[in-house]
Coordinates of C-alpha atoms in Angstrom, one line a residue:
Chain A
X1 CA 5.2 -63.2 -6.9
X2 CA 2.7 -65.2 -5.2
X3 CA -1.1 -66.2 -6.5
X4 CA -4.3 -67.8 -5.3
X5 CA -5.3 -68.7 -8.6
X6 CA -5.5 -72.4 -7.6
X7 CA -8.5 -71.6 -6.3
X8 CA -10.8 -70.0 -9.3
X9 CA -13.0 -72.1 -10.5
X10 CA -11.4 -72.2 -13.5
X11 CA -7.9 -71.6 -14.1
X12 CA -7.2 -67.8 -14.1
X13 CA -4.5 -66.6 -16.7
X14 CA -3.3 -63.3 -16.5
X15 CA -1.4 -62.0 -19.5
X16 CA 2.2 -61.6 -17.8
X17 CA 2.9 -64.5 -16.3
X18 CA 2.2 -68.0 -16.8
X19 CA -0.4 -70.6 -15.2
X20 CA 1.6 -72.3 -12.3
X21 CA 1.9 -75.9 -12.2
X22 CA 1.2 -77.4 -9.6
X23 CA 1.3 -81.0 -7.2
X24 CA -1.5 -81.3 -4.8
X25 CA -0.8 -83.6 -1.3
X26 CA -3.4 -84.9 0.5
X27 CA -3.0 -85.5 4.2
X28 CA -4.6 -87.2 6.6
X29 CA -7.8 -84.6 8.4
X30 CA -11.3 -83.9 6.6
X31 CA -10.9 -82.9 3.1
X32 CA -12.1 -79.0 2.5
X33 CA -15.0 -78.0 0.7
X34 CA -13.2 -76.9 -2.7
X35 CA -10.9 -80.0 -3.1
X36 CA -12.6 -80.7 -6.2
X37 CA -11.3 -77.6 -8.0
X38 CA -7.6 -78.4 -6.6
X39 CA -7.9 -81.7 -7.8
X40 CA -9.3 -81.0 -11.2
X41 CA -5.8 -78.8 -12.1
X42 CA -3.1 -80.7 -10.5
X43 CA -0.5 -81.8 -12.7
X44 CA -0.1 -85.1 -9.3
X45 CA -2.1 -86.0 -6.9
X46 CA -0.4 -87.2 -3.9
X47 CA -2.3 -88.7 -0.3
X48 CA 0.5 -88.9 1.9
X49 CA -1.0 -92.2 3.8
X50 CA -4.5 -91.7 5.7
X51 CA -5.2 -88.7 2.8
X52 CA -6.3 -91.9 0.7
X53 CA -8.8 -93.1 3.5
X54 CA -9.9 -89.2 3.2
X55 CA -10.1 -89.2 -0.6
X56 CA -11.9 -92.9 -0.9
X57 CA -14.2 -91.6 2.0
X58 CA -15.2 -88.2 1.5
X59 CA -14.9 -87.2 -2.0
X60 CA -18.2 -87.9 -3.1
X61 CA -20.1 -85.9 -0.6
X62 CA -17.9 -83.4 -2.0
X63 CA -18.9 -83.9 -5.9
X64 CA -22.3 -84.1 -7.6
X65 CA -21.5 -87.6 -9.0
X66 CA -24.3 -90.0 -9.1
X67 CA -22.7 -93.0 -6.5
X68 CA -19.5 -93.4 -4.8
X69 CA -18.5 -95.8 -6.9
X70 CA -17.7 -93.4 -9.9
X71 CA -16.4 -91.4 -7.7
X72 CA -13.8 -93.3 -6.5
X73 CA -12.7 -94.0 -10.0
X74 CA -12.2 -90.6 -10.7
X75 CA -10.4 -89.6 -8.1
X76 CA -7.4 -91.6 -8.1
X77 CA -3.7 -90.5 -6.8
X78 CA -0.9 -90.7 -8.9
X79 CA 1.4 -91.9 -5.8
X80 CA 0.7 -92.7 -2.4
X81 CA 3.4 -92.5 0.2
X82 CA 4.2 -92.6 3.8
X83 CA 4.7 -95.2 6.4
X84 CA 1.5 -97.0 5.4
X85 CA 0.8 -97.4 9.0
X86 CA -2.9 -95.1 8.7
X87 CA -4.4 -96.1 5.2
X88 CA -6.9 -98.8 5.8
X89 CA -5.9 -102.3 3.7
X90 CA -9.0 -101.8 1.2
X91 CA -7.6 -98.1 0.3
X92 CA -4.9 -99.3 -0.3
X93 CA -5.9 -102.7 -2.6
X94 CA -8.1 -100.6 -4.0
X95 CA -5.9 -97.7 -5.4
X96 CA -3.7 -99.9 -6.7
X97 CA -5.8 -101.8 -8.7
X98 CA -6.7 -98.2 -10.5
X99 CA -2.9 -97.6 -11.0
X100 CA -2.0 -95.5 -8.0
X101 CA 2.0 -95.8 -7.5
X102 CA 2.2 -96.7 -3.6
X103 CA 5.5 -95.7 -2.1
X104 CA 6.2 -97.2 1.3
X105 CA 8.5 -95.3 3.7
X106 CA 7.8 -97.2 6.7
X107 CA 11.8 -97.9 7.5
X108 CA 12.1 -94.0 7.4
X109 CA 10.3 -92.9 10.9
X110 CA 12.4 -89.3 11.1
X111 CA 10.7 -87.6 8.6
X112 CA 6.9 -87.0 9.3
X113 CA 4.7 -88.0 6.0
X114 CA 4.2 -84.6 4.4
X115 CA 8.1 -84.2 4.7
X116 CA 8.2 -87.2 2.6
X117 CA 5.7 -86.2 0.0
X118 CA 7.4 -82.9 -0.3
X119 CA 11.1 -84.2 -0.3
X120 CA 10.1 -86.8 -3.4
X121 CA 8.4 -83.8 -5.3
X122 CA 11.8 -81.8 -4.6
X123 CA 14.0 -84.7 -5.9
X124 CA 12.1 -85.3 -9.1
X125 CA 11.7 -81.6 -9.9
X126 CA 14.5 -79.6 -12.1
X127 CA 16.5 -77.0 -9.7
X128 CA 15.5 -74.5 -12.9
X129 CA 11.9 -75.7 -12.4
X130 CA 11.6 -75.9 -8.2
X131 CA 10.7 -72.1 -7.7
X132 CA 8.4 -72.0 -10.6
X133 CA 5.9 -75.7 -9.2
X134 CA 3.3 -74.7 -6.5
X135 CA 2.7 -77.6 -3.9
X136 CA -1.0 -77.4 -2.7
X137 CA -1.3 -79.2 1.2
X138 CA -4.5 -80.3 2.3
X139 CA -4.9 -81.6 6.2
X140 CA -1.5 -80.4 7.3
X141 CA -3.5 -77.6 9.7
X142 CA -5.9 -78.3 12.6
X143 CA -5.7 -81.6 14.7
X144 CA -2.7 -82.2 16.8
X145 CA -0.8 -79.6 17.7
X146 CA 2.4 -81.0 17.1
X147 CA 2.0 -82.3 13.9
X148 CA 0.7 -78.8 12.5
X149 CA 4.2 -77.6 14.2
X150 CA 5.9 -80.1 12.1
X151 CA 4.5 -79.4 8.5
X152 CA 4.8 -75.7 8.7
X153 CA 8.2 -76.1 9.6
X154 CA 8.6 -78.3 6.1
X155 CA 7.9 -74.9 4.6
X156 CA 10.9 -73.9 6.2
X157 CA 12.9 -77.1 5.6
X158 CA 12.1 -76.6 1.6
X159 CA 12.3 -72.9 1.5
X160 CA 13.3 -72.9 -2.1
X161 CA 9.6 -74.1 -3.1
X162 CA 6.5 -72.8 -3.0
X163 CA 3.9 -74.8 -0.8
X164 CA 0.8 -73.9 0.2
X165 CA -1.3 -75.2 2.9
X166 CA -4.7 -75.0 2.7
X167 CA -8.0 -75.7 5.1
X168 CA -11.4 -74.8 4.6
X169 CA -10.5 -71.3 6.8
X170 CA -6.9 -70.2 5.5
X171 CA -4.0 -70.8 3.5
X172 CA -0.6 -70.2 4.5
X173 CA 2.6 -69.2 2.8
X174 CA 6.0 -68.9 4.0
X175 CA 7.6 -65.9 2.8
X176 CA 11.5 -66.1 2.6
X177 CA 13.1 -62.8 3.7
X178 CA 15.5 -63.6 1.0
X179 CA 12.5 -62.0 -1.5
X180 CA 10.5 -59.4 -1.6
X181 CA 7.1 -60.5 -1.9
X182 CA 4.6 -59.2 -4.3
X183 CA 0.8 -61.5 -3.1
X184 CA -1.7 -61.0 -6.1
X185 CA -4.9 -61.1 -3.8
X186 CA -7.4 -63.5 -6.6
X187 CA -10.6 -61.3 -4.3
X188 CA -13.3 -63.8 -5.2
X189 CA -12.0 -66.7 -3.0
X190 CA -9.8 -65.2 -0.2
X191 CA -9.4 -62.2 2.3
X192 CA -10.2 -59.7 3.5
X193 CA -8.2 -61.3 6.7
X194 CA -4.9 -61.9 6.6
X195 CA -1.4 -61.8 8.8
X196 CA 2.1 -62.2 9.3
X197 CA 3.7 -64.1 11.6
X198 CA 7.9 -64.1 12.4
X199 CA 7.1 -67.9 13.5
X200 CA 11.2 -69.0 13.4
X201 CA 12.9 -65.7 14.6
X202 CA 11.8 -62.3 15.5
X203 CA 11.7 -59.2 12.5
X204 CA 13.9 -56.3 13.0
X205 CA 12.4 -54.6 10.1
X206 CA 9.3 -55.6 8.1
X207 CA 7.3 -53.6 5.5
X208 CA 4.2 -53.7 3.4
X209 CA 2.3 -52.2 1.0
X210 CA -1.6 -53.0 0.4
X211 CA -2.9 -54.0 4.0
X212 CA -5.4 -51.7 6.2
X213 CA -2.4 -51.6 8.8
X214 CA 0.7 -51.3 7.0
X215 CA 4.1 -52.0 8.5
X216 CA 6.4 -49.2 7.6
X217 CA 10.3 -50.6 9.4
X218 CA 8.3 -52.4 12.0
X219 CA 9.7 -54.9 14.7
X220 CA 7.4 -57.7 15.3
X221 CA 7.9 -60.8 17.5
X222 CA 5.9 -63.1 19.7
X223 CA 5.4 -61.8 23.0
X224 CA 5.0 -58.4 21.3
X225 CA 3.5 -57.2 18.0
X226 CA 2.6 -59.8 15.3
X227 CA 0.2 -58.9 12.4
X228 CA -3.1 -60.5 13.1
X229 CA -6.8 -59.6 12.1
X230 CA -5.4 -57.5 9.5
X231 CA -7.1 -56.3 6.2
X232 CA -6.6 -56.8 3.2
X233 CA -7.2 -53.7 0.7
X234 CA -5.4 -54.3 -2.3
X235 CA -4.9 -56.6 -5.3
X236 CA -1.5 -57.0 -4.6
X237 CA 0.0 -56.5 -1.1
X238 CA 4.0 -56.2 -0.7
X239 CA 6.1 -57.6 1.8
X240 CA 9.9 -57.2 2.7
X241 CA 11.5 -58.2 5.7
X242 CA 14.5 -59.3 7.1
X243 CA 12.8 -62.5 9.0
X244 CA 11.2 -65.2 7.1
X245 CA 7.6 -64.4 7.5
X246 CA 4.2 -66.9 7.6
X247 CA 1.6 -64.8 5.4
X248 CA -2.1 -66.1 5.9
X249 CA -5.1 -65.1 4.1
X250 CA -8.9 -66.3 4.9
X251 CA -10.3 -68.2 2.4
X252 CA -14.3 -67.3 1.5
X253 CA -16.5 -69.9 1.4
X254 CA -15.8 -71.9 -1.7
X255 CA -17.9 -74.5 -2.7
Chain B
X1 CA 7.3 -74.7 38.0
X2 CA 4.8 -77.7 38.2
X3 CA 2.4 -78.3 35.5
X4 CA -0.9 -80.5 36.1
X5 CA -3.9 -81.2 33.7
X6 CA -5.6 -83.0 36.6
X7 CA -8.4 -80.9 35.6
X8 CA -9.5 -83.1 33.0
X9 CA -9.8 -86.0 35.5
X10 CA -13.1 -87.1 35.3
X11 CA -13.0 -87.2 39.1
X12 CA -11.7 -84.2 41.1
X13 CA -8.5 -85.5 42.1
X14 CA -7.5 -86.4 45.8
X15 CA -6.9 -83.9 48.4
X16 CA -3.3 -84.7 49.4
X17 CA -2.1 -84.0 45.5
X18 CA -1.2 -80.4 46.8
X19 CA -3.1 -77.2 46.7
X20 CA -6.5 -77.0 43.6
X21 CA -5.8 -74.5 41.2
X22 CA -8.0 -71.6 41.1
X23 CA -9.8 -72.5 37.6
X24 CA -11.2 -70.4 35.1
X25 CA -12.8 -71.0 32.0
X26 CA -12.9 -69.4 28.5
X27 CA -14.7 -70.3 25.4
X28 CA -13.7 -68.5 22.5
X29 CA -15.7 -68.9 19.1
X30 CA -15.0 -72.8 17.6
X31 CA -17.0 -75.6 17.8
X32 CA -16.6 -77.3 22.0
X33 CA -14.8 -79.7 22.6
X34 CA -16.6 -82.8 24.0
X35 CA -15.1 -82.6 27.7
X36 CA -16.5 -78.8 27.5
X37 CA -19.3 -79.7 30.7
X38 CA -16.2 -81.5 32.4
X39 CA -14.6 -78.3 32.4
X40 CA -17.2 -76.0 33.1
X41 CA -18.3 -78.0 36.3
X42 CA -14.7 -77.3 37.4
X43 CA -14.2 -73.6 36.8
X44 CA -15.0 -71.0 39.1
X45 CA -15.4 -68.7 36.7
X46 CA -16.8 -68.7 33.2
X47 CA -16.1 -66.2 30.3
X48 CA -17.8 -66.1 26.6
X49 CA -15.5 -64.5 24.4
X50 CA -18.1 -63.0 22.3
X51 CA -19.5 -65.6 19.8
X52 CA -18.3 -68.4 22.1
X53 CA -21.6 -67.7 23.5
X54 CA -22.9 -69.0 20.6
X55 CA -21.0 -72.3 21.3
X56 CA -22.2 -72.6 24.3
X57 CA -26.1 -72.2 24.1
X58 CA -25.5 -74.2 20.7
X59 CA -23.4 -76.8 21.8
X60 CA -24.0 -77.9 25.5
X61 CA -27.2 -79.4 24.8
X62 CA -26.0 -81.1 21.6
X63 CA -23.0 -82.7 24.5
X64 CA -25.7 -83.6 26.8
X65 CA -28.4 -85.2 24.3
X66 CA -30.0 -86.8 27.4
X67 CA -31.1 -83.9 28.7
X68 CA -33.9 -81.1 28.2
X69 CA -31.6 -78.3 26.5
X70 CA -33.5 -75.8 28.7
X71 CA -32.2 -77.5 31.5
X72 CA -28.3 -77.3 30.2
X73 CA -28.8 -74.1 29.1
X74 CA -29.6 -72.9 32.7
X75 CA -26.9 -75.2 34.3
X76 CA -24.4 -74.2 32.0
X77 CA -24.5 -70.3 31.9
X78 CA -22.0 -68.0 31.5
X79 CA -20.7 -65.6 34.4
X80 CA -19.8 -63.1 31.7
X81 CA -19.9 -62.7 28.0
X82 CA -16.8 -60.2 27.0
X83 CA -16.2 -58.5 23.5
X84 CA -17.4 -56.3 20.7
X85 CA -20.6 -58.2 20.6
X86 CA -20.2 -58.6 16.5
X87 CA -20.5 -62.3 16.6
X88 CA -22.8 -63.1 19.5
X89 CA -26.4 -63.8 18.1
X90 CA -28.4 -61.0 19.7
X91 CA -31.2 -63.9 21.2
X92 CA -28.4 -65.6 23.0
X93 CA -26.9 -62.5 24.4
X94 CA -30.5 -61.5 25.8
X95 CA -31.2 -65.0 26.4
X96 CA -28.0 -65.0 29.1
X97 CA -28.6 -61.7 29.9
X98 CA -31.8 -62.7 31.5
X99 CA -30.3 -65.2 33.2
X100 CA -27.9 -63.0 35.0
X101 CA -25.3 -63.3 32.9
X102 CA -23.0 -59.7 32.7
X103 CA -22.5 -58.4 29.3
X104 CA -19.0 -56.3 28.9
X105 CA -18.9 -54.7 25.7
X106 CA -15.7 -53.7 24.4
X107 CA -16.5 -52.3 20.9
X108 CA -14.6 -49.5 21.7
X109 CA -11.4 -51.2 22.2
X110 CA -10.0 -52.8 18.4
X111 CA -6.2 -52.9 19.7
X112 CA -6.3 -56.5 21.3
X113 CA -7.6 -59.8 20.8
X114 CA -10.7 -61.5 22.3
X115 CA -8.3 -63.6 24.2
X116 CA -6.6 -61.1 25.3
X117 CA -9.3 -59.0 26.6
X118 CA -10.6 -62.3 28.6
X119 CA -7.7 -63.1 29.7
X120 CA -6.5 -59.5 31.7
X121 CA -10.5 -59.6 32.7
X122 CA -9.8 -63.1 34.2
X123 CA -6.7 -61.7 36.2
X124 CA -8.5 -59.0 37.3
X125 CA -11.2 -60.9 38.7
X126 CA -9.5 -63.5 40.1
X127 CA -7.7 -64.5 43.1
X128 CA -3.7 -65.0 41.2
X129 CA -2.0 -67.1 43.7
X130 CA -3.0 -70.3 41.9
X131 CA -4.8 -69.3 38.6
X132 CA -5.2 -71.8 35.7
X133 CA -7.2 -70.3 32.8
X134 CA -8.1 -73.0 30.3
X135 CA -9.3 -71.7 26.9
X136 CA -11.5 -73.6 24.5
X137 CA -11.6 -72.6 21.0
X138 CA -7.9 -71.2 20.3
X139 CA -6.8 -73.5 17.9
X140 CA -8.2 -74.3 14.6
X141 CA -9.9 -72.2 12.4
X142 CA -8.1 -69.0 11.1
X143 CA -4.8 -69.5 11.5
X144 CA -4.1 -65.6 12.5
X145 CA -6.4 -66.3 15.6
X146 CA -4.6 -69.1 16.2
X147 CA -1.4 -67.1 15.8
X148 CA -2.7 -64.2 18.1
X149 CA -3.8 -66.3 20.7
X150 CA -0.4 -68.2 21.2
X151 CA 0.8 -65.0 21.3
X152 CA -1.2 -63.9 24.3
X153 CA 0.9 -67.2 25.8
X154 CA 3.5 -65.5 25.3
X155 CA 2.5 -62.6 26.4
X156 CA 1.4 -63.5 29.8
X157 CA 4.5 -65.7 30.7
X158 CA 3.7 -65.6 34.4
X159 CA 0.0 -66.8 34.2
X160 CA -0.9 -70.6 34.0
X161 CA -2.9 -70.8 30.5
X162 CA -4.0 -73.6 29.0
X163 CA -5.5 -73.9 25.3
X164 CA -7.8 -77.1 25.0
X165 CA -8.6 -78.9 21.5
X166 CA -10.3 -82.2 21.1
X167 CA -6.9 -83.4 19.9
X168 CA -4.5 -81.8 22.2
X169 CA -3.4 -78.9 24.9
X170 CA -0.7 -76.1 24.9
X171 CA 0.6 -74.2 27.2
X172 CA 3.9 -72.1 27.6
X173 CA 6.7 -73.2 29.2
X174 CA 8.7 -70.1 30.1
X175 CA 12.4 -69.6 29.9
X176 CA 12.6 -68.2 33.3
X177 CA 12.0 -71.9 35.3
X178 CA 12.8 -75.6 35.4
X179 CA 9.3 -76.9 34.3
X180 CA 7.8 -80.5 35.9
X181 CA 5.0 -81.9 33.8
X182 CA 3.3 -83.6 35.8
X183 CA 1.0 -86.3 32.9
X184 CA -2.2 -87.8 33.6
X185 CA -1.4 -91.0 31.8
X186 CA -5.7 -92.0 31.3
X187 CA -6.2 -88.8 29.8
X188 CA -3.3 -87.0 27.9
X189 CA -0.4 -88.7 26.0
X190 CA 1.4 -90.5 25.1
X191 CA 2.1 -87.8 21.5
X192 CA 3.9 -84.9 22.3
X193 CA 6.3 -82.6 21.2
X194 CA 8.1 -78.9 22.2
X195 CA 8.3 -76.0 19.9
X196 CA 10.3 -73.3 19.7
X197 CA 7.6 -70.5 18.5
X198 CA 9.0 -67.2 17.7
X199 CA 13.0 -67.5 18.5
X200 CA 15.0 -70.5 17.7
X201 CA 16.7 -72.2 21.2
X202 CA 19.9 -73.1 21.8
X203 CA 19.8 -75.2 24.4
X204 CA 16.7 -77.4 25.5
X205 CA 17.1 -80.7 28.0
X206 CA 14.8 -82.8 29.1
X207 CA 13.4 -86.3 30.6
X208 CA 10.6 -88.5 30.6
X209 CA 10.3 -89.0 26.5
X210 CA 11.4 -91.2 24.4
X211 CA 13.1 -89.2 22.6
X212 CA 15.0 -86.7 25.5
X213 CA 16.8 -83.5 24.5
X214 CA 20.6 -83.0 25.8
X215 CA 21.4 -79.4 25.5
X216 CA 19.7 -79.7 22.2
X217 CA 19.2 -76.6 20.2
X218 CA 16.1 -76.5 18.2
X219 CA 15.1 -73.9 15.6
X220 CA 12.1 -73.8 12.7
X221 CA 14.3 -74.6 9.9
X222 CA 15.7 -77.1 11.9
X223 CA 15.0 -79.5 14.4
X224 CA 11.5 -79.2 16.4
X225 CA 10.4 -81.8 18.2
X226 CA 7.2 -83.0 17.2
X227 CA 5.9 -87.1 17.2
X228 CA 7.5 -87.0 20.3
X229 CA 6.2 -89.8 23.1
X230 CA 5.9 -89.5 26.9
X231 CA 7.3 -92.1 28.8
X232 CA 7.3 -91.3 32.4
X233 CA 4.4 -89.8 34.2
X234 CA 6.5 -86.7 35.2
X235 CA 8.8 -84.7 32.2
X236 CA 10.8 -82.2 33.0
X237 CA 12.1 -79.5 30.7
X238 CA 14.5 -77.1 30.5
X239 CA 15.4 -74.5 28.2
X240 CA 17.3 -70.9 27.6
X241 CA 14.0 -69.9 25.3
X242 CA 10.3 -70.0 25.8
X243 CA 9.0 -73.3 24.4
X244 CA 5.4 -74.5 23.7
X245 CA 4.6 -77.8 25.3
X246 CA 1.8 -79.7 23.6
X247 CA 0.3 -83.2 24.4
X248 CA -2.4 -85.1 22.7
X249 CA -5.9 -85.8 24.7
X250 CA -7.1 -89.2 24.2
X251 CA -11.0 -90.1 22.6

């Protein structure tokens, strides 16, 4: 079961199931419109390295705070971590003068910073607890190629968590073919685009419920059919395959 | 097969460096890139997708603040503007079409993707023996369009396409050949990385980067190889799966 209600405005708690918790990891590309909202609810707040450049720089533009400087005192990360080689010297003096925890992985250069962020929230969380927390990503799409490769293949690398990554345009999911999926659609704030991608391997067999154009067995694989520019039409659209899927939805404009 | 981005040499490049590509243009709806009049003076051809015609009368004259936008406008028109017309701004689509610009609408047609569209127009208008269609606009944004156009790489294995970012380029490197990438060392570089979209591969070699493959195999789930670094102007890759080769652009 899968929900956008991150996004409301204001927490949305539907009677059968429980308000996630969730972290919220900042990385380093402009900040989206509705950060505010995602940073208000997180239960942590981590910029993985340049995010706290990004958060120090362009939170207020993004608030209706009277100066910068109570701003910046708001918004302050729990931890910041990565190889410290992209958050500028007064970020960093800064934030932990307010308390932020700063976590420096520079002697680990195999993991790219998101991995890091992702792999300490996976250590610290309960194995009961890691498929009920919802990891919010800001920054990890859009820029260089290569590192947008790299942190959608840490939704692979943790497939027993839920992450999210988010821009102002889309958020993706990785659905594990282990599951079948059930995506409560929260209308306000995202569609009606959406798609399915079989980024790792190609799908045999892969059905849905809720979409304009419904896959009913369907084979999909790049260089042949994938599910783009499709509709959504539900409140809650299904998915089952046997490939593990990336599910992306349009985000409206949130501000 | 022998890649080149000699292209985006700010100067065409010398006559002995073997035979120009045939190069065509197409701007799909995103923001340009700032070497967008770079490319344009290069291409034979120029294609709007649609809204990217929107882009274009927008954005050239915001690249060229020097000039009179009129002026950029009229040096910078499209040869065609291609799609179902529901994002170009009717002024700019008369404004072209005065111009001379030729409108192909293709409302009727919801099965394939802008890009795709362009892209089987480009072949078909085109002399193929040495084709290189570059493609602003494909990445970013909505991530399905970004899926959907990487798909059309993969979908035209045997066409030389090239999708263009401020931050990078992508192309395909097909399963079929020994690939030689040839890297223009003031322009692209030195990030990299190859990535195994759509089928994990089992074997992948290479040279020229710091970190080389040997029969590697490289899966999502697994090992991709991304923050990799070019160290030799020429890389060479081979593989038993398609691959997508990506390099950064420098400011």
């Amino acid at each position: 079961m899968h929900s956008s209600s991150f996004l409301l405005p204001k927490p949305h708690q539907p009677a059968n199931k429980p308000i996630k918790n969730y972290a919220l990891v900042i990385l380093n590309q402009h900040l989206p419109r509705f950060i505010p909202r995602l940073w208000a609810h997180a239960n942590l707040r981590i910029c993985a390295d340049g995010g706290a450049n990004r958060i120090f720089d362009e939170m207020f533009q993004m608030t209706n705070d009277e100066d910068e400087k109570s701003t910046r005192n708001r918004y302050v990360p729990e931890i910041i971590e990565g190889d410290m080689d992209s958050i500028r010297p007064e970020v960093k003096l800064f934030y932990s003068s307010q308390g932020s925890k700063i976590s420096d992985k520079s002697h680990n250069q195999e993991t790219t910073d998101l991995h890091k962020c992702i792999s300490r929230i996976h250590q610290r969380t309960p194995a009961h607890e890691k498929s009920n927390l919802c990891v919010l990503v800001t920054g990890a799409l859009g820029g260089r190629f290569d590192h947008e490769a790299a942190n959608i293949n840490v939704l692979y690398l943790f497939s027993d968590m839920r992450i999210v990554l988010l821009s102002d345009d889309c958020l993706i999911r990785l659905l594990p073919k282990t599951h079948r999926h059930e995506l409560c659609i929260e209308s306000s704030v995202e569609g009606p685009h959406c798609g399915l991608f079989p980024v790792g391997a190609p799908s045999a067999s892969t059905t849905t419920t809720g979409l304009k154009w419904n896959l009913s067995g369907s084979k999909m694989r790049f260089g042949s059919m994938i599910s783009t520019s499709n509709i959504v039409q539900s409140e809650k659209v299904t998915v089952q395959s046997d490939a593990d899927l990336l599910w992306t939805i349009s985000l409206r404009n949130l501000t | 097969m022998r890649h080149s981005s000699a292209f985006l040499l700010p100067s065409p490049p010398p006559a002995g460096g073997g035979p120009a590509a045939d190069v065509a243009l197409v701007v799909l709806n995103q923001p340009l890139p700032r070497f967008a009049p770079l490319l344009w003076s290069r291409a034979a051809l120029r294609v709007c997708a649609d809204g990217g015609a929107n882009r274009v009368f927008d954005g050239m004259p915001e690249l060229l603040p020097d000039q009179d936008p009129d002026e950029v406008r009229a040096r910078y028109k499209p040869d065609v503007i291609k799609g179902d017309m529901d994002s170009v701004r009717p002024e700019v689509k008369e404004y072209y079409s005065n111009m001379g610009t030729r409108i192909v609408d293709d409302s009727h047609d919801q099965d394939t993707t802008d890009l795709h569209k362009c892209i089987t127009f480009v072949v078909k208008n085109s002399d193929n023996s040495n084709l290189c269609i570059l493609v602003l606009g494909a990445v970013g944004g909505r991530f399905d369009h970004e899926m959907g156009n990487i798909n059309v790489l993969h979908m035209f294995p045997n066409i030389n396409i090239v999708l263009l970012s401020d931050a990078c380029l992508i192309f395909l490197l097909p399963r079929t050949h020994a690939h030689e990438i040839h890297i223009e060392r003031s322009i692209e570089g030195p990030h990299c990385g190859l990535i195994p979209i759509g089928m994990p591969s089992t074997s992948t070699t290479t040279t020229g980067l710091r970190w080389n493959l040997d029969n590697t195999s490289m899966n999502y789930g697994g090992l991709i190889s991304t923050s990799n670094i070019v160290e030799e102007d020429k890389v060479t890759v081979t593989s038993e799966s398609d691959l997508i080769w990506t390099v950064s652009l420098q400011k």
